[in-house]
GROMACS .gro file of C-alpha atoms in nm:
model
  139
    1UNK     CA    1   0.466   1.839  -1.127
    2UNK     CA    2   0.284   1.886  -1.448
    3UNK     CA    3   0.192   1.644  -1.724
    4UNK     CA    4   0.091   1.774  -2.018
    5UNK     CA    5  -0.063   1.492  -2.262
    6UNK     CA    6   0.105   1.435  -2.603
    7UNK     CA    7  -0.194   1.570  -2.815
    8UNK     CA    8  -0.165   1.901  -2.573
    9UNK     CA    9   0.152   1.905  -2.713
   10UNK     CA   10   0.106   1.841  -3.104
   11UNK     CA   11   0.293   1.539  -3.101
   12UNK     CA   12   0.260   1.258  -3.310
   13UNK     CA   13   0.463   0.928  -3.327
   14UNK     CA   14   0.780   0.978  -3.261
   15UNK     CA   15   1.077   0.809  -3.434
   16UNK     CA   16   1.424   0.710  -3.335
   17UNK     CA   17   1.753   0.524  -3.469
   18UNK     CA   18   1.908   0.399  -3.196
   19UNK     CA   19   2.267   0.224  -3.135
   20UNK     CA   20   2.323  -0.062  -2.839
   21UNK     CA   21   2.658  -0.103  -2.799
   22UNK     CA   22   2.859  -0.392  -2.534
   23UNK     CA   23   3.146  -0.524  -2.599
   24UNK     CA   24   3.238  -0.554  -2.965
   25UNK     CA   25   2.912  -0.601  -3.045
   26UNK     CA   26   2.730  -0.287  -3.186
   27UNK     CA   27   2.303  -0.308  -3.288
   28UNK     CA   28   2.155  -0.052  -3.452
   29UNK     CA   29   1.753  -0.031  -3.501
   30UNK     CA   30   1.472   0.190  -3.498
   31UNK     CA   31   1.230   0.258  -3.232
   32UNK     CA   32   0.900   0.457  -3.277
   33UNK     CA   33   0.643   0.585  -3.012
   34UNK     CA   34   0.345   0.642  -3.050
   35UNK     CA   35   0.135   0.853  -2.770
   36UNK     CA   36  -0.199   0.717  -2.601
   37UNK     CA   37  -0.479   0.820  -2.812
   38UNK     CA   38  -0.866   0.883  -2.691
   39UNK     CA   39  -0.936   0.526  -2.809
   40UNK     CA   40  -0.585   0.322  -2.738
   41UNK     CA   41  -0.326   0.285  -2.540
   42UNK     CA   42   0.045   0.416  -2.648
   43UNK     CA   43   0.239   0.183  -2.832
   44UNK     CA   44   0.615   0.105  -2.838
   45UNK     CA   45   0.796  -0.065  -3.162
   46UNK     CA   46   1.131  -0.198  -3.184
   47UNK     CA   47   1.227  -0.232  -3.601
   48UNK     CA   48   0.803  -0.210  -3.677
   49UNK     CA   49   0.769  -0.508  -3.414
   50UNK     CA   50   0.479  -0.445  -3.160
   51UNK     CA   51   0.660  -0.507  -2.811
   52UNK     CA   52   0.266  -0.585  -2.656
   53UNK     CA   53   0.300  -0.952  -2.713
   54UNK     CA   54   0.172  -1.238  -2.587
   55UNK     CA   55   0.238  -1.626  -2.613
   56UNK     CA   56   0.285  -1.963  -2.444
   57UNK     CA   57   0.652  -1.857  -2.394
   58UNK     CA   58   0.541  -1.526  -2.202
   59UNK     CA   59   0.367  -1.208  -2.185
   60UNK     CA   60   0.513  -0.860  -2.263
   61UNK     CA   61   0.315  -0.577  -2.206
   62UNK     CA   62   0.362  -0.143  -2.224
   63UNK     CA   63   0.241  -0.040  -1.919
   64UNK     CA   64   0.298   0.364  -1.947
   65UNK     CA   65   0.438   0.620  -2.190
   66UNK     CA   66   0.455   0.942  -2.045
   67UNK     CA   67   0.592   1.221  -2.338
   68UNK     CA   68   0.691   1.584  -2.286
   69UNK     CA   69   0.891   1.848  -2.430
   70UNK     CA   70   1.219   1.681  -2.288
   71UNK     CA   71   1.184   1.313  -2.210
   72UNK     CA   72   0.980   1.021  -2.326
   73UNK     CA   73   0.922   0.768  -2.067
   74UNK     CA   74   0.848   0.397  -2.078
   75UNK     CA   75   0.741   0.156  -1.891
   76UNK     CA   76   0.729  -0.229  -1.961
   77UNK     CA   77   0.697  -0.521  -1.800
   78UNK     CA   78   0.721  -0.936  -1.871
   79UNK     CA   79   0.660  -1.191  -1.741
   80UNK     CA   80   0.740  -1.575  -1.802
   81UNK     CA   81   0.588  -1.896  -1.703
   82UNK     CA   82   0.791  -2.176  -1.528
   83UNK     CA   83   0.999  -2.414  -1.722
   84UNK     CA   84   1.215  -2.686  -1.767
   85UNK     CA   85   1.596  -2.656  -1.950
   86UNK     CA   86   1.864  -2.919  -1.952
   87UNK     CA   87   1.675  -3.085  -1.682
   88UNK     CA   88   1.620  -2.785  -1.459
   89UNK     CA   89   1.326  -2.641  -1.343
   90UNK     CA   90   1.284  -2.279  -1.348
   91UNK     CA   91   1.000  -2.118  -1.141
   92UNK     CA   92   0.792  -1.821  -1.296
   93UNK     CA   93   1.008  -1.497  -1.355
   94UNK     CA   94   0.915  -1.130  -1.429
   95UNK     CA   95   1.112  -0.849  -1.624
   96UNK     CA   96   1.025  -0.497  -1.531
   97UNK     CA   97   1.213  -0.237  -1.768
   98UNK     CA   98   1.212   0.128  -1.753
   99UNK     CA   99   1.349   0.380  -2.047
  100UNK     CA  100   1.396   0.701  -2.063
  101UNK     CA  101   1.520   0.919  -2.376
  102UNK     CA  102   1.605   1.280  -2.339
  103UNK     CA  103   1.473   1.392  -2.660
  104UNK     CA  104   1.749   1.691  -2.680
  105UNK     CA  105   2.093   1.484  -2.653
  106UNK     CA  106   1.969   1.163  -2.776
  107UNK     CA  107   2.063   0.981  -2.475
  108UNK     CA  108   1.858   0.665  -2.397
  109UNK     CA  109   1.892   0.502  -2.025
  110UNK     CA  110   1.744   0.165  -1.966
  111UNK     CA  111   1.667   0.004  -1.647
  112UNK     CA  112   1.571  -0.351  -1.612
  113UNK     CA  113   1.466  -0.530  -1.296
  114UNK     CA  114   1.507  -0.958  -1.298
  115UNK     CA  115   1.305  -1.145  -1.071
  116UNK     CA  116   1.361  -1.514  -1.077
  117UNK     CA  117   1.301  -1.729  -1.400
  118UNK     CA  118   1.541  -1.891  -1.585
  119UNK     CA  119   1.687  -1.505  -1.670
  120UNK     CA  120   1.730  -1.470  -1.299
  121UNK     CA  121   1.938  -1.743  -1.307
  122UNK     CA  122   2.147  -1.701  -1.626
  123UNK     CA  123   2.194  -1.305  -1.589
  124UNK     CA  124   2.168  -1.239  -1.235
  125UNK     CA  125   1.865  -1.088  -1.041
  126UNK     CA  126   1.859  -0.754  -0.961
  127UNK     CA  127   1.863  -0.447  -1.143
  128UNK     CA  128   2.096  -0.348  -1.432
  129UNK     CA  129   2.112  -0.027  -1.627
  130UNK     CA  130   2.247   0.027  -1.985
  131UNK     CA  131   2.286   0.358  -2.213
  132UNK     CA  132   2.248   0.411  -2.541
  133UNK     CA  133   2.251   0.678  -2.813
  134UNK     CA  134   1.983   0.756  -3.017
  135UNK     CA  135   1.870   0.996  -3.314
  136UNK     CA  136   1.537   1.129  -3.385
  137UNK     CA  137   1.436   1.048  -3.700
  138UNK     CA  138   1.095   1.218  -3.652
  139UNK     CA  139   1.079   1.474  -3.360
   0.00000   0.00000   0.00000
């Protein structure tokens, strides 16, 4: 299988507005992408926040983005420190999310992986998957 880079490929960031929708509840926001570069890493923005972040509540962190013709790819993962709610203790717990976008339909697929942490306990561990729609804003 072939990987062509992003700059082999003219590309430049790439924009999206994108709808989550569970429930009643509907979200809309904007996403952008922006390819690895000679001199930094690709970066991934939900509504012009930077999801590389890092604080005493955790560490989030874009491992990969892998863009071609069809699909943008991305790879994340977080991970939380232990702590204490409502008198419970909660050991350390890690978040592991994979996206994909097929840039022809639109259709955004989201895979995240829960391992222990307080989210392990509130939302179940284990993988879950979610699909939404999205709309290139700039190819």
């Amino acid at each position: 299988m072939l990987f062509m880079s992003s700059v082999a490929w003219g590309l430049d960031i790439l924009e999206f507005n994108c709808t989550r929708s569970e429930n009643n509840y509907t979200e809309t926001y904007d996403l952008k992408v922006s390819p690895a570069s000679k001199n930094q890493k690709a970066k991934v923005y939900v509504d012009d926040r930077d999801l590389d972040q890092s604080d005493e509540l955790g560490r989030q962190a874009v491992k990969n983005v892998l863009i071609n013709e069809s699909t943008v790819l991305i790879s994340m993962e977080a991970n939380f420190p232990p702590e204490s709610f409502d008198g419970i203790q909660y050991g350390p717990g890690l978040v592991s999310t994979v996206i994909t976008i097929n840039r022809s339909t639109g259709q955004l697929r989201k895979a995240e992986t829960i391992k222990g942490g307080i989210l392990s306990a509130t939302l179940g561990e284990g993988t879950k998957t979610y699909q939404e729609q999205c709309v290139a804003t700039k190819p």
